[in-house]
Amino acid sequence: MKRQNFILVSLFLIFLASCKKDGSVSFGTVEYYPSFLWEEENSTPLTKTFDFEFSEDAKKDPACFAEFQFVDKDGNPIGTDVMQVTIDGEQLKNNKFRIKSDLKSKEISFMFSPNAEEGKYQGNLKLIGHNLERLNEQPLKPNQQVNAFNWTLNYKESMNPLAKVLMWMGIAIIALLAIWFVCLKPIFYPRFGSIQKTFNVPGMAPLIVKFKGARMVEVAASHQNKQSKWNRFWTGRILYKTHPAFVSPIIFKPSKGHRILTKFQTGTYQITPNPMPGIGSATIIDINNNLKVNIN
């Protein structure tokens, strides 16, 4: 069939995509994320609907066709090792496709290879074969190849969803730990500053206690239960000091004003003053054993 039979044949392309000021069509962004642990890599294709409108004369001729290829901005074919185009789920060879006059629309998807460089891709949809008289009102010569339109497409590598979840969980855990250790722990478990006390026990060796850094000091003849490493990590160090004079344990904790608050079992000790000063003297009297201990 000779070409002059298609004098009124024309093809119009309508693309459901956004247009930029320079007249190019922006398809959008194709996203890809690499594998991480048990989460496999994945690329989400970008799908657009291409509507094709032939003239009435073209629709009546089953032999009317147009063949297109996606090329880069320099007119070179884009290899499928970089970008793969599919139509209705079928991969295109060399990113070419042919349409006939009875076609109204196609679902065209774009996917990039994981090895493709991230960034903005520009190109053209090139008419490479046809028996048309004109394209988008542009007259065509036999075997003439022209660009139907310019397009842009972005390729972006994003973080694996599993890696993103674990990252935000890690950030949340670090933030909570920082809040606890920096803000809350000093409130709930304050520590002693630079304080040193000497316990002078009549007839026995004195007991020297360096309070600095401890959140609590326990003085006793023997210690039944000691602090675990886990408890020490979260709450701070408990200092244990042993002296035979203190049959009943006595506890020292930090108090406001650089003072020391003393706690003990009722009816065992009498302490003056309580809280005792961090710098200065105090007295402990063992009520049951009638023993007086001077502290300075």
mmCIF file of C-alpha atoms in Angstrom:
data_model
loop_
_atom_site.group_PDB
_atom_site.id
_atom_site.type_symbol
_atom_site.label_atom_id
_atom_site.label_comp_id
_atom_site.label_asym_id
_atom_site.label_seq_id
_atom_site.Cartn_x
_atom_site.Cartn_y
_atom_site.Cartn_z
ATOM 1 C CA MET A 1 0.000 0.000 0.000
ATOM 2 C CA LYS A 2 1.378 3.391 -0.999
ATOM 3 C CA ARG A 3 1.906 6.195 1.468
ATOM 4 C CA GLN A 4 -0.277 8.719 -0.378
ATOM 5 C CA ASN A 5 -3.279 6.766 0.869
ATOM 6 C CA PHE A 6 -2.540 8.237 4.294
ATOM 7 C CA ILE A 7 -2.693 11.919 3.422
ATOM 8 C CA LEU A 8 -4.995 12.700 6.361
ATOM 9 C CA VAL A 9 -3.452 10.259 8.796
ATOM 10 C CA SER A 10 -2.199 11.852 11.984
ATOM 11 C CA LEU A 11 -1.226 10.722 15.449
ATOM 12 C CA PHE A 12 -1.606 12.713 18.642
ATOM 13 C CA LEU A 13 0.036 11.714 21.918
ATOM 14 C CA ILE A 14 -1.567 12.648 25.208
ATOM 15 C CA PHE A 15 0.558 11.919 28.254
ATOM 16 C CA LEU A 16 -0.763 11.912 31.789
ATOM 17 C CA ALA A 17 2.286 13.550 33.292
ATOM 18 C CA SER A 18 3.323 17.004 34.425
ATOM 19 C CA CYS A 19 4.944 19.447 32.039
ATOM 20 C CA LYS A 20 7.822 21.759 32.903
ATOM 21 C CA LYS A 21 8.280 25.326 31.740
ATOM 22 C CA ASP A 22 10.759 24.224 29.082
ATOM 23 C CA GLY A 23 8.075 22.044 27.500
ATOM 24 C CA SER A 24 9.506 18.707 28.663
ATOM 25 C CA VAL A 25 7.373 16.108 30.359
ATOM 26 C CA SER A 26 8.330 15.179 33.909
ATOM 27 C CA PHE A 27 7.410 11.575 34.630
ATOM 28 C CA GLY A 28 8.434 11.677 38.301
ATOM 29 C CA THR A 29 10.824 9.574 40.373
ATOM 30 C CA VAL A 30 11.770 5.894 40.351
ATOM 31 C CA GLU A 31 12.893 4.752 43.808
ATOM 32 C CA TYR A 32 15.186 1.862 44.648
ATOM 33 C CA TYR A 33 16.531 0.534 47.919
ATOM 34 C CA PRO A 34 19.317 -2.045 48.409
ATOM 35 C CA SER A 35 19.037 -5.251 50.417
ATOM 36 C CA PHE A 36 19.633 -5.168 54.169
ATOM 37 C CA LEU A 37 19.749 -8.217 56.427
ATOM 38 C CA TRP A 38 16.696 -10.325 55.490
ATOM 39 C CA GLU A 39 14.970 -7.483 53.614
ATOM 40 C CA GLU A 40 15.674 -7.924 49.906
ATOM 41 C CA GLU A 41 16.384 -5.106 47.478
ATOM 42 C CA ASN A 42 13.448 -3.582 45.700
ATOM 43 C CA SER A 43 12.741 -1.090 42.947
ATOM 44 C CA THR A 44 9.303 0.461 42.625
ATOM 45 C CA PRO A 45 8.481 1.066 38.957
ATOM 46 C CA LEU A 46 6.999 4.383 37.931
ATOM 47 C CA THR A 47 3.906 3.841 35.785
ATOM 48 C CA LYS A 48 2.260 6.348 33.493
ATOM 49 C CA THR A 49 -0.727 6.060 31.200
ATOM 50 C CA PHE A 50 -0.027 6.993 27.590
ATOM 51 C CA ASP A 51 -3.132 7.863 25.559
ATOM 52 C CA PHE A 52 -2.843 7.691 21.768
ATOM 53 C CA GLU A 53 -5.254 9.408 19.394
ATOM 54 C CA PHE A 54 -5.223 8.602 15.700
ATOM 55 C CA SER A 55 -7.183 10.418 13.051
ATOM 56 C CA GLU A 56 -10.404 8.865 11.817
ATOM 57 C CA ASP A 57 -8.771 7.821 8.520
ATOM 58 C CA ALA A 58 -5.944 6.110 10.419
ATOM 59 C CA LYS A 59 -8.392 4.195 12.600
ATOM 60 C CA LYS A 60 -9.968 2.710 9.474
ATOM 61 C CA ASP A 61 -6.660 1.335 8.207
ATOM 62 C CA PRO A 62 -5.354 -1.697 10.200
ATOM 63 C CA ALA A 63 -1.930 -1.304 8.577
ATOM 64 C CA CYS A 64 -1.330 2.123 10.096
ATOM 65 C CA PHE A 65 1.380 2.057 12.781
ATOM 66 C CA ALA A 66 3.970 4.106 14.636
ATOM 67 C CA GLU A 67 7.140 2.812 16.303
ATOM 68 C CA PHE A 68 8.851 4.687 19.118
ATOM 69 C CA GLN A 69 12.038 4.328 21.129
ATOM 70 C CA PHE A 70 13.187 5.965 24.355
ATOM 71 C CA VAL A 71 16.518 7.693 23.705
ATOM 72 C CA ASP A 72 18.778 9.958 25.753
ATOM 73 C CA LYS A 73 19.071 13.714 25.220
ATOM 74 C CA ASP A 74 21.761 13.139 22.560
ATOM 75 C CA GLY A 75 19.504 10.804 20.598
ATOM 76 C CA ASN A 76 21.311 7.603 21.585
ATOM 77 C CA PRO A 77 19.208 4.560 22.569
ATOM 78 C CA ILE A 78 19.014 3.985 26.321
ATOM 79 C CA GLY A 79 20.189 0.475 27.118
ATOM 80 C CA THR A 80 18.061 -1.818 29.214
ATOM 81 C CA ASP A 81 21.080 -2.281 31.491
ATOM 82 C CA VAL A 82 20.409 1.300 32.630
ATOM 83 C CA MET A 83 16.656 1.795 32.246
ATOM 84 C CA GLN A 84 14.063 -0.836 31.458
ATOM 85 C CA VAL A 85 10.712 0.179 30.002
ATOM 86 C CA THR A 86 7.747 -2.180 30.176
ATOM 87 C CA ILE A 87 4.311 -2.000 28.585
ATOM 88 C CA ASP A 88 1.458 -3.817 30.266
ATOM 89 C CA GLY A 89 4.047 -5.753 32.286
ATOM 90 C CA GLU A 90 6.087 -6.885 29.255
ATOM 91 C CA GLN A 91 9.688 -5.723 29.009
ATOM 92 C CA LEU A 92 10.565 -3.868 25.822
ATOM 93 C CA LYS A 93 13.540 -4.968 23.762
ATOM 94 C CA ASN A 94 15.876 -1.995 23.341
ATOM 95 C CA ASN A 95 13.105 0.107 24.899
ATOM 96 C CA LYS A 96 11.164 0.149 21.599
ATOM 97 C CA PHE A 97 7.446 -0.258 21.142
ATOM 98 C CA ARG A 98 5.033 -0.224 18.215
ATOM 99 C CA ILE A 99 1.407 0.873 18.236
ATOM 100 C CA LYS A 100 -1.385 0.482 15.721
ATOM 101 C CA SER A 101 -4.248 2.806 14.931
ATOM 102 C CA ASP A 102 -6.772 0.789 16.914
ATOM 103 C CA LEU A 103 -4.844 1.396 20.155
ATOM 104 C CA LYS A 104 -6.176 3.981 22.589
ATOM 105 C CA SER A 105 -3.891 3.772 25.652
ATOM 106 C CA LYS A 106 -1.055 1.854 27.246
ATOM 107 C CA GLU A 107 0.342 1.497 30.757
ATOM 108 C CA ILE A 108 4.068 2.236 30.429
ATOM 109 C CA SER A 109 6.392 1.612 33.391
ATOM 110 C CA PHE A 110 9.971 2.705 34.006
ATOM 111 C CA MET A 111 12.548 0.904 36.126
ATOM 112 C CA PHE A 112 16.264 1.490 36.580
ATOM 113 C CA SER A 113 19.020 -1.034 37.097
ATOM 114 C CA PRO A 114 20.507 -1.105 40.638
ATOM 115 C CA ASN A 115 23.849 -0.280 38.972
ATOM 116 C CA ALA A 116 22.480 2.878 37.354
ATOM 117 C CA GLU A 117 23.734 6.182 38.672
ATOM 118 C CA GLU A 118 21.397 8.104 40.928
ATOM 119 C CA GLY A 119 20.154 11.408 39.597
ATOM 120 C CA LYS A 120 18.144 13.084 36.842
ATOM 121 C CA TYR A 121 17.763 11.478 33.416
ATOM 122 C CA GLN A 122 16.688 13.402 30.330
ATOM 123 C CA GLY A 123 15.753 12.117 26.930
ATOM 124 C CA ASN A 124 13.243 11.967 24.114
ATOM 125 C CA LEU A 125 10.538 9.687 22.876
ATOM 126 C CA LYS A 126 11.703 9.237 19.307
ATOM 127 C CA LEU A 127 9.565 8.210 16.358
ATOM 128 C CA ILE A 128 11.760 5.689 14.514
ATOM 129 C CA GLY A 129 9.280 4.043 12.152
ATOM 130 C CA HIS A 130 5.840 4.886 10.747
ATOM 131 C CA ASN A 131 3.525 5.264 7.789
ATOM 132 C CA LEU A 132 2.050 8.527 9.041
ATOM 133 C CA GLU A 133 1.538 11.835 7.331
ATOM 134 C CA ARG A 134 1.996 13.916 10.454
ATOM 135 C CA LEU A 135 2.726 13.652 14.179
ATOM 136 C CA ASN A 136 1.253 16.179 16.597
ATOM 137 C CA GLU A 137 0.446 18.412 13.617
ATOM 138 C CA GLN A 138 4.059 18.144 12.407
ATOM 139 C CA PRO A 139 4.284 17.006 8.772
ATOM 140 C CA LEU A 140 6.348 13.860 8.264
ATOM 141 C CA LYS A 141 8.395 12.657 5.322
ATOM 142 C CA PRO A 142 8.764 8.963 4.484
ATOM 143 C CA ASN A 143 11.029 7.206 7.043
ATOM 144 C CA GLN A 144 11.597 10.513 8.846
ATOM 145 C CA GLN A 145 12.631 10.151 12.489
ATOM 146 C CA VAL A 146 11.566 12.885 14.876
ATOM 147 C CA ASN A 147 11.276 13.444 18.613
ATOM 148 C CA ALA A 148 7.705 13.305 19.837
ATOM 149 C CA PHE A 149 8.578 15.103 23.093
ATOM 150 C CA ASN A 150 11.301 15.577 25.696
ATOM 151 C CA TRP A 151 11.044 13.832 29.032
ATOM 152 C CA THR A 152 12.773 13.874 32.414
ATOM 153 C CA LEU A 153 12.884 11.087 34.971
ATOM 154 C CA ASN A 154 14.569 11.010 38.363
ATOM 155 C CA TYR A 155 16.247 7.969 39.854
ATOM 156 C CA LYS A 156 16.641 7.992 43.610
ATOM 157 C CA GLU A 157 18.183 5.417 45.901
ATOM 158 C CA SER A 158 16.446 5.385 49.263
ATOM 159 C CA MET A 159 17.178 3.601 52.508
ATOM 160 C CA ASN A 160 15.988 0.049 52.973
ATOM 161 C CA PRO A 161 12.757 0.140 55.078
ATOM 162 C CA LEU A 162 14.179 -2.356 57.567
ATOM 163 C CA ALA A 163 17.376 -0.316 57.898
ATOM 164 C CA LYS A 164 15.268 2.825 58.347
ATOM 165 C CA VAL A 165 13.167 1.229 61.099
ATOM 166 C CA LEU A 166 16.262 -0.037 62.912
ATOM 167 C CA MET A 167 17.953 3.353 62.505
ATOM 168 C CA TRP A 168 15.013 5.218 64.056
ATOM 169 C CA MET A 169 14.765 2.613 66.811
ATOM 170 C CA GLY A 170 18.471 3.139 67.508
ATOM 171 C CA ILE A 171 18.023 6.912 67.551
ATOM 172 C CA ALA A 172 15.058 6.569 69.914
ATOM 173 C CA ILE A 173 16.998 4.262 72.246
ATOM 174 C CA ILE A 174 20.015 6.582 72.256
ATOM 175 C CA ALA A 175 17.744 9.563 72.944
ATOM 176 C CA LEU A 176 16.042 7.758 75.850
ATOM 177 C CA LEU A 177 19.410 6.718 77.273
ATOM 178 C CA ALA A 178 20.676 10.283 76.992
ATOM 179 C CA ILE A 179 17.555 11.605 78.755
ATOM 180 C CA TRP A 180 17.958 9.051 81.526
ATOM 181 C CA PHE A 181 21.684 9.416 82.147
ATOM 182 C CA VAL A 182 21.893 13.186 81.621
ATOM 183 C CA CYS A 183 18.567 14.429 83.005
ATOM 184 C CA LEU A 184 16.671 11.862 85.074
ATOM 185 C CA LYS A 185 19.357 9.748 86.727
ATOM 186 C CA PRO A 186 20.948 12.704 88.575
ATOM 187 C CA ILE A 187 17.484 13.597 89.912
ATOM 188 C CA PHE A 188 16.456 10.126 91.083
ATOM 189 C CA TYR A 189 19.940 8.920 92.036
ATOM 190 C CA PRO A 190 22.150 11.885 92.964
ATOM 191 C CA ARG A 191 25.823 11.235 93.646
ATOM 192 C CA PHE A 192 28.151 12.448 96.363
ATOM 193 C CA GLY A 193 30.562 15.199 95.590
ATOM 194 C CA SER A 194 34.083 15.398 96.973
ATOM 195 C CA ILE A 195 33.458 14.346 100.584
ATOM 196 C CA GLN A 196 35.695 12.350 102.899
ATOM 197 C CA LYS A 197 34.854 11.345 106.442
ATOM 198 C CA THR A 198 36.807 9.611 109.191
ATOM 199 C CA PHE A 199 34.844 7.478 111.680
ATOM 200 C CA ASN A 200 36.760 7.379 114.997
ATOM 201 C CA VAL A 201 35.671 4.300 116.975
ATOM 202 C CA PRO A 202 36.975 3.934 120.563
ATOM 203 C CA GLY A 203 39.329 0.991 120.928
ATOM 204 C CA MET A 204 39.235 0.194 117.194
ATOM 205 C CA ALA A 205 40.908 1.311 114.024
ATOM 206 C CA PRO A 206 39.292 4.377 112.411
ATOM 207 C CA LEU A 207 37.225 3.991 109.253
ATOM 208 C CA ILE A 208 38.014 6.373 106.402
ATOM 209 C CA VAL A 209 35.283 6.748 103.776
ATOM 210 C CA LYS A 210 35.667 8.589 100.464
ATOM 211 C CA PHE A 211 32.117 9.337 99.324
ATOM 212 C CA LYS A 212 32.915 10.933 95.944
ATOM 213 C CA GLY A 213 31.020 9.446 92.982
ATOM 214 C CA ALA A 214 28.859 7.036 94.987
ATOM 215 C CA ARG A 215 25.077 7.384 95.084
ATOM 216 C CA MET A 216 24.931 5.569 98.407
ATOM 217 C CA VAL A 217 27.360 4.309 101.063
ATOM 218 C CA GLU A 218 26.600 1.339 103.272
ATOM 219 C CA VAL A 219 28.696 0.769 106.381
ATOM 220 C CA ALA A 220 28.249 -2.542 108.206
ATOM 221 C CA ALA A 221 30.110 -5.321 110.001
ATOM 222 C CA SER A 222 29.140 -7.556 107.054
ATOM 223 C CA HIS A 223 27.146 -7.101 103.860
ATOM 224 C CA GLN A 224 24.416 -9.614 103.009
ATOM 225 C CA ASN A 225 23.534 -8.427 99.513
ATOM 226 C CA LYS A 226 25.694 -6.369 97.209
ATOM 227 C CA GLN A 227 24.800 -4.342 94.166
ATOM 228 C CA SER A 228 24.622 -6.074 90.770
ATOM 229 C CA LYS A 229 26.490 -4.740 87.752
ATOM 230 C CA TRP A 230 23.173 -4.129 85.960
ATOM 231 C CA ASN A 231 21.828 -2.053 88.839
ATOM 232 C CA ARG A 232 25.100 -0.135 89.064
ATOM 233 C CA PHE A 233 24.936 0.676 85.326
ATOM 234 C CA TRP A 234 21.438 2.152 85.537
ATOM 235 C CA THR A 235 21.441 3.787 88.951
ATOM 236 C CA GLY A 236 25.058 4.452 89.924
ATOM 237 C CA ARG A 237 27.611 2.964 92.302
ATOM 238 C CA ILE A 238 26.891 1.875 95.860
ATOM 239 C CA LEU A 239 29.986 1.950 98.053
ATOM 240 C CA TYR A 240 30.293 -0.806 100.655
ATOM 241 C CA LYS A 241 32.545 -0.262 103.688
ATOM 242 C CA THR A 242 33.110 -2.839 106.399
ATOM 243 C CA HIS A 243 33.834 -2.172 110.098
ATOM 244 C CA PRO A 244 33.106 -4.470 113.082
ATOM 245 C CA ALA A 245 31.688 -1.604 115.150
ATOM 246 C CA PHE A 246 28.606 -1.283 112.915
ATOM 247 C CA VAL A 247 26.754 -4.521 113.667
ATOM 248 C CA SER A 248 23.564 -2.953 112.369
ATOM 249 C CA PRO A 249 24.049 -1.465 108.875
ATOM 250 C CA ILE A 250 23.931 2.291 108.425
ATOM 251 C CA ILE A 251 23.197 3.996 105.096
ATOM 252 C CA PHE A 252 24.480 7.365 103.869
ATOM 253 C CA LYS A 253 22.872 9.250 100.963
ATOM 254 C CA PRO A 254 23.501 12.668 99.402
ATOM 255 C CA SER A 255 21.383 15.522 100.717
ATOM 256 C CA LYS A 256 20.913 19.145 99.689
ATOM 257 C CA GLY A 257 23.543 21.647 100.663
ATOM 258 C CA HIS A 258 26.522 19.277 100.423
ATOM 259 C CA ARG A 259 25.223 17.283 103.372
ATOM 260 C CA ILE A 260 24.902 13.576 104.170
ATOM 261 C CA LEU A 261 21.564 12.003 105.077
ATOM 262 C CA THR A 262 21.817 8.991 107.351
ATOM 263 C CA LYS A 263 19.335 6.108 107.432
ATOM 264 C CA PHE A 264 19.277 3.146 109.797
ATOM 265 C CA GLN A 265 16.959 0.742 111.586
ATOM 266 C CA THR A 266 14.858 2.401 114.251
ATOM 267 C CA GLY A 267 16.244 1.945 117.738
ATOM 268 C CA THR A 268 19.809 1.225 116.702
ATOM 269 C CA TYR A 269 21.554 4.586 116.328
ATOM 270 C CA GLN A 270 21.285 8.190 117.352
ATOM 271 C CA ILE A 271 23.006 10.627 114.974
ATOM 272 C CA THR A 272 23.636 14.297 115.591
ATOM 273 C CA PRO A 273 23.140 16.199 113.378
ATOM 274 C CA ASN A 274 21.225 14.379 110.679
ATOM 275 C CA PRO A 275 21.805 15.242 107.887
ATOM 276 C CA MET A 276 25.437 15.695 108.873
ATOM 277 C CA PRO A 277 27.557 18.382 107.157
ATOM 278 C CA GLY A 278 29.861 17.456 104.331
ATOM 279 C CA ILE A 279 32.537 19.585 106.005
ATOM 280 C CA GLY A 280 32.367 19.415 109.785
ATOM 281 C CA SER A 281 31.839 16.926 112.562
ATOM 282 C CA ALA A 282 29.005 14.679 113.712
ATOM 283 C CA THR A 283 28.354 11.982 116.301
ATOM 284 C CA ILE A 284 26.916 8.492 116.022
ATOM 285 C CA ILE A 285 25.788 6.706 119.170
ATOM 286 C CA ASP A 286 25.125 2.961 119.089
ATOM 287 C CA ILE A 287 22.195 2.746 121.505
ATOM 288 C CA ASN A 288 22.369 -1.010 122.076
ATOM 289 C CA ASN A 289 26.121 -1.182 122.668
ATOM 290 C CA ASN A 290 26.541 2.241 124.307
ATOM 291 C CA LEU A 291 29.217 3.143 121.754
ATOM 292 C CA LYS A 292 29.988 6.680 120.621
ATOM 293 C CA VAL A 293 31.607 7.291 117.234
ATOM 294 C CA ASN A 294 32.961 10.726 116.342
ATOM 295 C CA ILE A 295 32.929 11.693 112.689
ATOM 296 C CA ASN A 296 35.063 14.442 111.185
#
